[in-house]
XYZ file of C-alpha atoms in Angstrom:
396
model
C 0.000 0.000 0.000
C 1.200 3.520 -0.838
C -0.126 6.942 0.067
C 0.240 10.007 -2.134
C -0.556 13.666 -1.566
C -3.008 15.164 -4.089
C -3.225 18.957 -4.465
C -6.717 20.181 -3.419
C -7.368 21.947 -6.720
C -10.602 21.282 -8.581
C -9.147 20.200 -11.934
C -6.552 18.084 -10.174
C -9.205 16.294 -8.075
C -11.465 15.704 -11.096
C -8.526 14.103 -12.887
C -7.857 11.726 -9.982
C -11.565 10.941 -9.562
C -11.663 9.882 -13.192
C -8.550 7.750 -12.678
C -10.247 6.084 -9.694
C -13.133 5.269 -12.032
C -16.041 6.952 -10.241
C -19.499 7.317 -11.723
C -19.922 10.674 -13.525
C -22.214 12.071 -10.829
C -19.427 11.610 -8.265
C -17.252 14.196 -10.017
C -19.163 16.740 -7.951
C -17.048 15.602 -5.022
C -14.315 17.853 -6.399
C -16.178 20.842 -4.941
C -15.507 19.469 -1.469
C -11.772 19.710 -2.028
C -11.765 23.407 -2.844
C -11.871 25.584 0.273
C -12.683 29.272 0.101
C -12.828 32.082 2.621
C -15.211 34.990 2.024
C -15.482 38.067 4.225
C -18.717 40.061 4.403
C -18.309 43.472 6.025
C -20.608 45.757 8.001
C -23.472 43.459 9.034
C -25.805 43.892 11.989
C -25.498 41.418 14.877
C -28.820 39.846 13.854
C -27.528 39.258 10.336
C -24.228 37.928 11.639
C -25.898 35.477 14.023
C -28.183 34.067 11.345
C -25.299 33.678 8.883
C -23.306 31.844 11.566
C -26.222 29.461 12.259
C -26.941 28.822 8.590
C -23.244 28.280 7.856
C -23.097 25.505 10.445
C -26.196 23.956 8.862
C -24.304 23.924 5.539
C -21.273 22.233 7.063
C -19.075 25.317 6.946
C -17.819 27.823 9.527
C -18.481 31.509 10.114
C -16.595 33.767 12.511
C -18.163 36.932 13.924
C -16.986 39.712 16.229
C -16.998 39.069 19.982
C -20.233 40.533 21.328
C -22.302 39.654 18.275
C -24.219 36.812 19.939
C -25.725 39.092 22.607
C -25.902 42.096 20.260
C -23.378 44.067 22.319
C -21.831 45.521 19.143
C -23.436 47.692 16.493
C -21.767 46.029 13.497
C -19.777 42.911 12.748
C -17.805 41.511 9.852
C -18.312 37.822 9.098
C -15.564 35.540 7.815
C -17.057 32.434 6.193
C -14.761 29.464 5.608
C -15.748 26.316 3.784
C -16.108 24.461 0.545
C -17.468 25.929 -2.662
C -20.517 23.683 -2.319
C -21.152 24.789 1.265
C -20.903 28.463 0.385
C -23.328 28.039 -2.508
C -25.750 26.229 -0.193
C -25.483 29.099 2.283
C -26.306 31.650 -0.409
C -29.507 29.712 -1.157
C -30.517 29.319 2.494
C -30.194 33.067 3.040
C -32.942 33.619 0.452
C -35.649 32.848 3.048
C -34.139 34.749 5.983
C -35.192 38.169 7.370
C -33.115 41.341 7.888
C -32.315 41.839 4.184
C -30.323 38.603 4.129
C -31.875 37.488 0.808
C -29.965 40.420 -0.745
C -26.798 39.197 0.991
C -27.433 35.714 -0.381
C -27.755 37.058 -3.915
C -24.516 39.038 -3.513
C -22.713 35.958 -2.152
C -23.930 33.769 -5.003
C -22.857 36.377 -7.557
C -19.442 36.690 -5.901
C -18.908 32.923 -5.950
C -19.813 32.583 -9.622
C -18.044 35.714 -10.835
C -15.186 34.964 -13.182
C -12.402 37.285 -14.202
C -12.845 38.812 -17.637
C -10.712 37.223 -20.352
C -10.648 40.340 -22.508
C -11.134 44.085 -22.275
C -12.600 46.701 -24.599
C -11.103 50.002 -25.651
C -12.425 52.440 -28.207
C -14.689 49.858 -29.802
C -12.138 47.040 -30.036
C -11.798 43.894 -27.961
C -8.390 42.760 -26.723
C -7.837 39.190 -25.602
C -6.261 38.340 -22.258
C -5.968 34.612 -22.892
C -2.224 35.264 -22.710
C -0.827 37.867 -20.287
C 0.174 41.071 -22.049
C 3.411 43.045 -21.886
C 3.088 46.762 -21.166
C 6.341 48.501 -22.015
C 7.249 51.493 -19.838
C 7.997 54.465 -22.058
C 9.063 57.456 -19.971
C 9.594 60.771 -21.734
C 10.697 62.449 -18.520
C 14.083 63.822 -17.480
C 13.780 62.488 -13.917
C 12.351 58.957 -14.019
C 13.949 56.823 -11.285
C 15.154 54.228 -13.800
C 15.611 55.729 -17.249
C 15.104 59.467 -16.971
C 16.283 61.600 -19.881
C 17.020 58.718 -22.232
C 14.254 59.686 -24.678
C 15.076 63.346 -25.122
C 14.690 63.648 -28.907
C 12.479 62.374 -31.710
C 14.978 59.937 -33.187
C 15.503 58.217 -29.867
C 11.736 58.053 -29.357
C 11.240 56.436 -32.768
C 14.038 53.963 -32.150
C 12.685 52.951 -28.731
C 9.136 52.568 -30.067
C 10.404 50.357 -32.887
C 12.400 48.319 -30.387
C 9.358 47.816 -28.177
C 7.339 46.640 -31.179
C 10.021 44.184 -32.289
C 10.446 42.792 -28.767
C 6.771 41.998 -28.282
C 5.231 44.904 -26.386
C 1.436 44.582 -26.515
C 0.932 48.005 -24.917
C 3.224 51.031 -24.849
C 2.644 53.093 -21.702
C 3.779 56.670 -22.303
C 4.379 58.854 -19.269
C 5.390 62.503 -19.064
C 5.538 62.968 -15.302
C 7.647 60.973 -12.888
C 5.597 59.617 -9.983
C 8.481 57.997 -8.141
C 8.473 58.516 -4.357
C 9.342 62.118 -3.497
C 8.756 63.477 -6.991
C 7.186 66.867 -7.693
C 4.198 67.355 -9.984
C 4.703 68.962 -13.393
C 2.410 71.445 -15.092
C -0.220 70.402 -17.608
C 1.620 72.259 -20.359
C 4.917 70.502 -19.631
C 3.296 67.061 -19.483
C 1.508 67.596 -22.788
C 4.679 68.862 -24.446
C 6.430 65.664 -23.420
C 3.841 63.023 -24.233
C 1.860 64.228 -27.273
C 4.740 63.926 -29.788
C 5.430 60.391 -28.518
C 1.742 59.461 -28.753
C 1.617 60.775 -32.327
C 4.701 58.775 -33.351
C 3.445 55.615 -31.636
C 0.068 55.795 -33.376
C 1.786 56.347 -36.730
C 3.453 52.982 -36.052
C 0.027 51.476 -35.231
C 0.961 50.685 -31.620
C -1.541 50.243 -28.796
C -0.901 53.313 -26.668
C -1.604 53.818 -22.992
C -0.968 57.202 -21.416
C 0.209 57.309 -17.822
C -1.491 60.378 -16.342
C -3.885 61.400 -13.578
C -4.861 64.690 -15.273
C -8.131 64.646 -17.224
C -6.980 67.417 -19.584
C -3.862 65.449 -20.471
C -6.005 62.359 -21.026
C -8.368 64.349 -23.257
C -5.585 65.647 -25.499
C -3.915 62.229 -25.677
C -7.158 60.472 -26.576
C -7.804 63.093 -29.254
C -4.393 62.135 -30.693
C -5.463 58.491 -30.830
C -4.317 57.043 -27.482
C -6.163 53.838 -26.659
C -6.067 53.704 -22.879
C -5.453 55.802 -19.756
C -3.332 54.534 -16.865
C -4.356 56.573 -13.805
C -2.109 56.079 -10.756
C -4.692 57.789 -8.555
C -7.609 55.492 -9.349
C -9.653 58.569 -10.376
C -9.092 60.303 -7.006
C -6.831 63.173 -8.132
C -9.092 64.528 -10.886
C -12.881 64.154 -10.735
C -13.255 64.648 -14.499
C -11.015 61.742 -15.510
C -13.718 59.066 -15.561
C -16.009 61.088 -17.843
C -13.176 61.784 -20.289
C -12.434 58.069 -20.561
C -16.149 57.278 -20.900
C -16.641 59.851 -23.665
C -13.937 58.180 -25.772
C -14.862 54.617 -24.829
C -11.288 54.207 -23.652
C -10.005 51.516 -21.347
C -8.755 52.790 -18.003
C -6.387 51.228 -15.518
C -7.239 52.183 -11.948
C -4.361 51.989 -9.494
C -4.358 52.093 -5.711
C -2.280 54.795 -4.091
C -2.118 56.010 -0.490
C -1.239 59.679 -0.367
C 0.546 61.512 -3.189
C 3.860 60.727 -4.907
C 5.665 63.503 -3.016
C 4.918 62.042 0.429
C 3.422 58.572 -0.091
C 6.430 56.708 1.290
C 6.563 58.662 4.550
C 5.607 55.869 6.974
C 2.545 54.434 5.155
C 0.387 52.255 7.405
C -2.810 50.226 7.151
C -5.272 48.697 9.609
C -5.937 45.903 7.105
C -3.686 46.201 4.051
C -5.377 43.851 1.588
C -8.902 44.870 2.528
C -8.129 48.584 2.253
C -6.486 48.237 -1.146
C -9.365 46.137 -2.488
C -11.980 48.527 -1.086
C -10.221 51.475 -2.732
C -10.193 49.649 -6.081
C -13.861 48.654 -5.777
C -14.744 52.306 -5.085
C -12.677 53.444 -8.071
C -14.346 50.923 -10.368
C -17.805 51.960 -9.119
C -16.982 55.605 -9.793
C -15.824 54.764 -13.310
C -18.988 52.811 -14.117
C -21.214 55.559 -12.716
C -19.444 58.042 -15.006
C -20.194 55.879 -18.038
C -17.055 53.749 -18.398
C -17.870 50.239 -19.584
C -17.266 47.652 -16.873
C -15.319 45.572 -19.380
C -13.013 48.531 -20.059
C -11.708 48.642 -16.470
C -8.359 47.199 -15.371
C -7.163 47.191 -11.755
C -3.660 47.669 -10.354
C -2.861 47.185 -6.621
C -0.141 49.835 -6.899
C 3.130 48.245 -5.891
C 5.377 50.900 -4.356
C 2.717 53.598 -4.088
C 2.241 54.271 -0.390
C 3.441 50.854 0.795
C 6.302 49.464 2.823
C 8.635 46.757 1.568
C 6.623 44.166 3.477
C 3.297 45.588 2.222
C 4.398 45.126 -1.389
C 5.376 41.515 -0.862
C 2.209 40.690 1.072
C 0.127 42.024 -1.839
C 2.113 39.918 -4.304
C 1.876 36.825 -2.102
C -1.930 37.121 -2.011
C -2.423 38.569 -5.495
C -4.967 35.857 -6.315
C -7.414 37.600 -3.975
C -7.508 40.528 -6.400
C -8.378 38.276 -9.338
C -11.672 37.387 -7.606
C -12.785 41.020 -8.018
C -13.727 40.180 -11.602
C -11.536 42.705 -13.434
C -8.295 42.216 -15.397
C -5.267 42.779 -13.213
C -2.114 44.767 -13.979
C 1.102 44.374 -11.975
C 3.905 46.924 -12.135
C 7.003 46.029 -10.101
C 9.764 46.705 -12.606
C 13.041 47.832 -10.972
C 11.191 49.135 -7.890
C 12.423 49.371 -4.318
C 10.544 46.203 -3.388
C 13.401 44.521 -5.258
C 16.249 46.865 -4.356
C 15.215 46.776 -0.707
C 16.104 43.080 -0.711
C 19.015 42.857 -3.148
C 20.618 46.202 -2.346
C 21.110 46.867 -6.051
C 20.328 50.115 -7.945
C 17.412 50.236 -10.440
C 19.496 49.385 -13.522
C 20.746 46.173 -11.857
C 17.384 44.764 -10.778
C 16.566 42.693 -13.868
C 16.743 39.261 -12.227
C 14.782 40.382 -9.186
C 12.192 42.023 -11.403
C 11.635 38.962 -13.575
C 11.417 36.757 -10.470
C 8.572 38.789 -8.983
C 6.841 39.286 -12.335
C 6.859 35.522 -12.849
C 5.134 35.091 -9.496
C 2.547 37.706 -10.522
C 1.789 35.922 -13.797
C 1.440 32.581 -12.039
C -0.954 34.160 -9.528
C -3.186 35.591 -12.234
C -1.847 38.962 -13.422
C -3.076 39.775 -16.940
C -0.734 42.655 -17.797
C 2.871 43.064 -16.695
C 4.185 46.632 -16.826
C 7.932 46.487 -17.329
C 11.001 48.340 -18.568
C 12.537 45.213 -20.126
C 10.117 44.142 -22.844
C 12.018 41.278 -24.477
C 12.820 39.570 -21.179
C 9.262 40.034 -19.930
C 7.760 38.598 -23.117
C 9.946 35.508 -22.840
C 9.174 35.082 -19.139
C 5.435 35.299 -19.814
C 5.663 32.687 -22.558
C 7.292 30.199 -20.169
C 5.229 30.920 -17.048
C 1.937 31.009 -18.947
C 2.707 27.555 -20.355
C 3.356 26.308 -16.824
C 0.192 27.932 -15.514
C -1.982 26.287 -18.166
C -0.339 22.847 -18.016
C -2.993 20.181 -17.472
C -2.613 17.260 -15.082
C -3.248 14.762 -17.900
C 0.292 15.210 -19.247
């Protein structure tokens, strides 16, 4: 007799069930092997107590705040832990409960069945995400932390754009203002003078162009020049008109989490609950975009590595990046040459290639759809290898 460990992953369990030779109906057992944890925030004690009781009836667990049982607290969060099947059963049992719990049940069922979008739309075109995309960082700034001043004239811009295209960049992200920690803002006029010529040249080469800006007037001018997408580091919080500008052009928009502003964001950032706060910020940003008229399938989320986060914060977000994929939106990860690498290796930005590719590979494996990077060729090759690994079936 021999015993073997089997990874509790649905496809893996289905494969082994078939090898055992079970009847087809028994394949449903795979649901029992997949555990999930779902947190519902801001419930009344009455709601929390009923959810706890109904969870136990479904064979799963629910944790509530101390004082919930005797209603000694005004609000409680509920952490539900169990199998996919048990959580689905709970969502159905809540349909006949009081205190607005049928609405909670509907939200839970929707959350459990929500799948991440496999494409996004921009300006009337659909772009597949079946393979993770490479977003090449194209800074036309004199003070970027990694490559400032290297694209100071038109010939260099053309050469770098052509290089990006030949190396496999799916998106070229053009930025005219450095947002590295401690950086100062630049005027609208200066930002436009830097980025518009590059946007024009990139569109003449038929490249997919993203513009890295938080200013709605910059976004407007860039979109008028043919830019395809806006990459807003503020998640729409620095300029209230940004969402409407993107909506008017039908442009895709990447919404990033940031705590504070670039000038001061790294001055002792702290969180009560890091992952929850970042996700809540991104949910709020996405809601604001949709309310302004942006298509839901034109929204991309970015947890904002290095923007108001400690070294540990950045690595915790990467470690649990899969939690962000459950939000239902495509996910962008930008870690290229950042201090979350240098803080470990001690190397300057230009010597962080190996560290960068290591973390980007982890991001791809954990579900990132777009990798924003300085080193396009290396990133494209890394994605090819890691994506193959990620999609490898257990019937090999």
